[in-house]
């Protein structure tokens, strides 16, 4: 059986620092990959919908792609760090990998106060703003 591998799922509200924390965490691991699921979601160009308007089709495609990338990394003995706004129901895609790999799933929720989140959101490029009237 392969050596135990880790999948870290780093989640929390927009602007809390998921990508920063995920990248730094990945840097501390011997063999690791950082899957920034926002970038995977934004691969869709024609037919793109904001995640909060998606009725599930793009979210399903996102998790199929994230799972495939994670599987490729696990096949090559890499730990995986995924960052995205991940609800517990999305973990079913990651749980499927447990059948094939000896993985430990670590689900981490980051939080910050509202002022910090608003300040960070305002610094984003306009197309990446989540809040309205912030």
PDB file of C-alpha atoms in Angstrom:
ATOM      1  CA  UNK A   1       0.000   0.000   0.000  1.00  0.00           C
ATOM      2  CA  UNK A   2       1.206   3.513  -0.759  1.00  0.00           C
ATOM      3  CA  UNK A   3       2.472   5.802   1.963  1.00  0.00           C
ATOM      4  CA  UNK A   4      -0.254   7.802   3.664  1.00  0.00           C
ATOM      5  CA  UNK A   5      -0.962  11.053   1.825  1.00  0.00           C
ATOM      6  CA  UNK A   6      -2.760  14.154   3.054  1.00  0.00           C
ATOM      7  CA  UNK A   7      -5.434  16.220   1.415  1.00  0.00           C
ATOM      8  CA  UNK A   8      -5.898  19.565   3.106  1.00  0.00           C
ATOM      9  CA  UNK A   9      -9.079  21.429   2.244  1.00  0.00           C
ATOM     10  CA  UNK A  10      -8.708  25.070   3.241  1.00  0.00           C
ATOM     11  CA  UNK A  11     -11.996  26.938   3.216  1.00  0.00           C
ATOM     12  CA  UNK A  12     -13.685  30.001   4.634  1.00  0.00           C
ATOM     13  CA  UNK A  13     -15.322  33.195   3.419  1.00  0.00           C
ATOM     14  CA  UNK A  14     -13.965  35.217   0.539  1.00  0.00           C
ATOM     15  CA  UNK A  15     -11.082  37.429   1.592  1.00  0.00           C
ATOM     16  CA  UNK A  16     -10.069  35.394   4.643  1.00  0.00           C
ATOM     17  CA  UNK A  17      -6.687  34.330   3.201  1.00  0.00           C
ATOM     18  CA  UNK A  18      -7.359  30.804   1.889  1.00  0.00           C
ATOM     19  CA  UNK A  19      -4.982  31.073  -1.053  1.00  0.00           C
ATOM     20  CA  UNK A  20      -2.178  32.616   0.983  1.00  0.00           C
ATOM     21  CA  UNK A  21      -2.457  30.043   3.778  1.00  0.00           C
ATOM     22  CA  UNK A  22      -2.806  27.168   1.293  1.00  0.00           C
ATOM     23  CA  UNK A  23       0.273  28.171  -0.670  1.00  0.00           C
ATOM     24  CA  UNK A  24       2.351  28.596   2.476  1.00  0.00           C
ATOM     25  CA  UNK A  25       1.152  25.256   3.829  1.00  0.00           C
ATOM     26  CA  UNK A  26       2.068  23.533   0.556  1.00  0.00           C
ATOM     27  CA  UNK A  27       5.554  25.066   0.781  1.00  0.00           C
ATOM     28  CA  UNK A  28       6.106  23.369   4.157  1.00  0.00           C
ATOM     29  CA  UNK A  29       5.400  19.867   2.809  1.00  0.00           C
ATOM     30  CA  UNK A  30       8.081  17.711   1.151  1.00  0.00           C
ATOM     31  CA  UNK A  31       6.055  16.880  -1.970  1.00  0.00           C
ATOM     32  CA  UNK A  32       2.940  18.941  -2.420  1.00  0.00           C
ATOM     33  CA  UNK A  33       0.617  20.643  -4.819  1.00  0.00           C
ATOM     34  CA  UNK A  34      -1.643  23.627  -4.256  1.00  0.00           C
ATOM     35  CA  UNK A  35      -4.907  23.440  -6.162  1.00  0.00           C
ATOM     36  CA  UNK A  36      -6.472  26.881  -6.276  1.00  0.00           C
ATOM     37  CA  UNK A  37     -10.006  25.886  -7.251  1.00  0.00           C
ATOM     38  CA  UNK A  38     -10.914  29.479  -8.193  1.00  0.00           C
ATOM     39  CA  UNK A  39      -8.517  29.138 -11.123  1.00  0.00           C
ATOM     40  CA  UNK A  40     -10.077  25.816 -12.112  1.00  0.00           C
ATOM     41  CA  UNK A  41     -13.586  27.288 -11.944  1.00  0.00           C
ATOM     42  CA  UNK A  42     -12.506  30.249 -14.098  1.00  0.00           C
ATOM     43  CA  UNK A  43     -11.240  27.937 -16.849  1.00  0.00           C
ATOM     44  CA  UNK A  44     -14.818  28.001 -18.113  1.00  0.00           C
ATOM     45  CA  UNK A  45     -15.105  30.916 -20.518  1.00  0.00           C
ATOM     46  CA  UNK A  46     -18.131  30.351 -22.740  1.00  0.00           C
ATOM     47  CA  UNK A  47     -21.086  29.653 -20.473  1.00  0.00           C
ATOM     48  CA  UNK A  48     -19.374  31.038 -17.383  1.00  0.00           C
ATOM     49  CA  UNK A  49     -21.614  31.878 -14.451  1.00  0.00           C
ATOM     50  CA  UNK A  50     -20.611  33.338 -11.118  1.00  0.00           C
ATOM     51  CA  UNK A  51     -20.537  30.532  -8.534  1.00  0.00           C
ATOM     52  CA  UNK A  52     -23.395  32.103  -6.593  1.00  0.00           C
ATOM     53  CA  UNK A  53     -25.582  31.974  -9.751  1.00  0.00           C
ATOM     54  CA  UNK A  54     -24.568  28.474 -10.836  1.00  0.00           C
ATOM     55  CA  UNK A  55     -27.340  25.909 -10.499  1.00  0.00           C
ATOM     56  CA  UNK A  56     -24.840  23.105 -10.010  1.00  0.00           C
ATOM     57  CA  UNK A  57     -23.467  22.237 -13.459  1.00  0.00           C
ATOM     58  CA  UNK A  58     -20.284  24.295 -13.185  1.00  0.00           C
ATOM     59  CA  UNK A  59     -19.812  23.298  -9.553  1.00  0.00           C
ATOM     60  CA  UNK A  60     -20.036  19.642 -10.578  1.00  0.00           C
ATOM     61  CA  UNK A  61     -17.485  20.226 -13.353  1.00  0.00           C
ATOM     62  CA  UNK A  62     -15.228  22.077 -10.925  1.00  0.00           C
ATOM     63  CA  UNK A  63     -15.183  19.179  -8.452  1.00  0.00           C
ATOM     64  CA  UNK A  64     -14.645  16.595 -11.181  1.00  0.00           C
ATOM     65  CA  UNK A  65     -11.614  18.605 -12.328  1.00  0.00           C
ATOM     66  CA  UNK A  66     -10.287  19.209  -8.807  1.00  0.00           C
ATOM     67  CA  UNK A  67     -10.687  15.496  -8.007  1.00  0.00           C
ATOM     68  CA  UNK A  68      -8.831  14.544 -11.192  1.00  0.00           C
ATOM     69  CA  UNK A  69      -5.964  16.896 -10.409  1.00  0.00           C
ATOM     70  CA  UNK A  70      -5.806  15.662  -6.829  1.00  0.00           C
ATOM     71  CA  UNK A  71      -5.783  12.049  -8.064  1.00  0.00           C
ATOM     72  CA  UNK A  72      -2.908  12.791 -10.452  1.00  0.00           C
ATOM     73  CA  UNK A  73      -0.934  14.353  -7.615  1.00  0.00           C
ATOM     74  CA  UNK A  74      -1.683  11.454  -5.253  1.00  0.00           C
ATOM     75  CA  UNK A  75      -0.598   8.987  -7.978  1.00  0.00           C
ATOM     76  CA  UNK A  76       2.779  10.699  -7.826  1.00  0.00           C
ATOM     77  CA  UNK A  77       2.978  10.704  -4.010  1.00  0.00           C
ATOM     78  CA  UNK A  78       2.207  14.388  -3.551  1.00  0.00           C
ATOM     79  CA  UNK A  79       0.176  15.770  -0.679  1.00  0.00           C
ATOM     80  CA  UNK A  80      -2.619  18.018  -1.923  1.00  0.00           C
ATOM     81  CA  UNK A  81      -3.778  21.386  -0.611  1.00  0.00           C
ATOM     82  CA  UNK A  82      -7.098  22.580  -2.049  1.00  0.00           C
ATOM     83  CA  UNK A  83      -8.404  26.072  -1.448  1.00  0.00           C
ATOM     84  CA  UNK A  84     -11.930  27.162  -2.254  1.00  0.00           C
ATOM     85  CA  UNK A  85     -15.197  27.936  -0.516  1.00  0.00           C
ATOM     86  CA  UNK A  86     -15.940  24.295   0.253  1.00  0.00           C
ATOM     87  CA  UNK A  87     -19.183  23.263   1.869  1.00  0.00           C
ATOM     88  CA  UNK A  88     -19.392  19.882   3.599  1.00  0.00           C
ATOM     89  CA  UNK A  89     -21.513  18.463   0.756  1.00  0.00           C
ATOM     90  CA  UNK A  90     -18.579  19.068  -1.632  1.00  0.00           C
ATOM     91  CA  UNK A  91     -16.373  16.730   0.395  1.00  0.00           C
ATOM     92  CA  UNK A  92     -18.095  13.750  -1.249  1.00  0.00           C
ATOM     93  CA  UNK A  93     -15.791  14.273  -4.239  1.00  0.00           C
ATOM     94  CA  UNK A  94     -12.722  14.063  -2.029  1.00  0.00           C
ATOM     95  CA  UNK A  95     -14.137  11.133  -0.054  1.00  0.00           C
ATOM     96  CA  UNK A  96     -14.206   9.115  -3.293  1.00  0.00           C
ATOM     97  CA  UNK A  97     -10.414   9.353  -3.389  1.00  0.00           C
ATOM     98  CA  UNK A  98     -10.259   7.490  -0.065  1.00  0.00           C
ATOM     99  CA  UNK A  99     -11.347   4.343  -1.886  1.00  0.00           C
ATOM    100  CA  UNK A 100      -8.251   4.465  -4.084  1.00  0.00           C
ATOM    101  CA  UNK A 101      -5.638   6.098  -1.863  1.00  0.00           C
ATOM    102  CA  UNK A 102      -4.559   5.921   1.740  1.00  0.00           C
ATOM    103  CA  UNK A 103      -5.376   9.578   2.470  1.00  0.00           C
ATOM    104  CA  UNK A 104      -6.025  11.630   5.531  1.00  0.00           C
ATOM    105  CA  UNK A 105      -8.494  14.420   4.867  1.00  0.00           C
ATOM    106  CA  UNK A 106      -7.951  17.600   6.848  1.00  0.00           C
ATOM    107  CA  UNK A 107     -10.754  20.165   6.549  1.00  0.00           C
ATOM    108  CA  UNK A 108      -9.726  23.602   7.818  1.00  0.00           C
ATOM    109  CA  UNK A 109     -12.097  26.568   8.061  1.00  0.00           C
ATOM    110  CA  UNK A 110     -10.439  29.989   8.246  1.00  0.00           C
ATOM    111  CA  UNK A 111     -12.295  32.912   9.758  1.00  0.00           C
ATOM    112  CA  UNK A 112     -11.642  36.641  10.093  1.00  0.00           C
ATOM    113  CA  UNK A 113     -13.630  39.549  11.408  1.00  0.00           C
ATOM    114  CA  UNK A 114     -16.004  41.339   9.042  1.00  0.00           C
ATOM    115  CA  UNK A 115     -13.841  44.475   8.727  1.00  0.00           C
ATOM    116  CA  UNK A 116     -10.844  42.414   7.587  1.00  0.00           C
ATOM    117  CA  UNK A 117     -12.916  40.551   5.003  1.00  0.00           C
ATOM    118  CA  UNK A 118     -14.427  43.798   3.649  1.00  0.00           C
ATOM    119  CA  UNK A 119     -10.991  45.438   3.440  1.00  0.00           C
ATOM    120  CA  UNK A 120      -9.491  42.460   1.598  1.00  0.00           C
ATOM    121  CA  UNK A 121     -12.476  42.251  -0.758  1.00  0.00           C
ATOM    122  CA  UNK A 122     -12.076  45.917  -1.735  1.00  0.00           C
ATOM    123  CA  UNK A 123      -8.471  45.230  -2.802  1.00  0.00           C
ATOM    124  CA  UNK A 124      -9.532  42.590  -5.324  1.00  0.00           C
ATOM    125  CA  UNK A 125      -9.860  43.338  -9.026  1.00  0.00           C
ATOM    126  CA  UNK A 126     -13.438  44.415  -9.799  1.00  0.00           C
ATOM    127  CA  UNK A 127     -14.367  41.140 -11.531  1.00  0.00           C
ATOM    128  CA  UNK A 128     -13.297  39.188  -8.419  1.00  0.00           C
ATOM    129  CA  UNK A 129     -15.313  41.194  -5.882  1.00  0.00           C
ATOM    130  CA  UNK A 130     -17.753  39.019  -3.987  1.00  0.00           C
ATOM    131  CA  UNK A 131     -19.529  41.630  -1.959  1.00  0.00           C
ATOM    132  CA  UNK A 132     -21.757  44.374  -3.319  1.00  0.00           C
ATOM    133  CA  UNK A 133     -21.578  47.858  -1.955  1.00  0.00           C
ATOM    134  CA  UNK A 134     -18.497  47.089   0.081  1.00  0.00           C
TER     135      UNK A 134
END
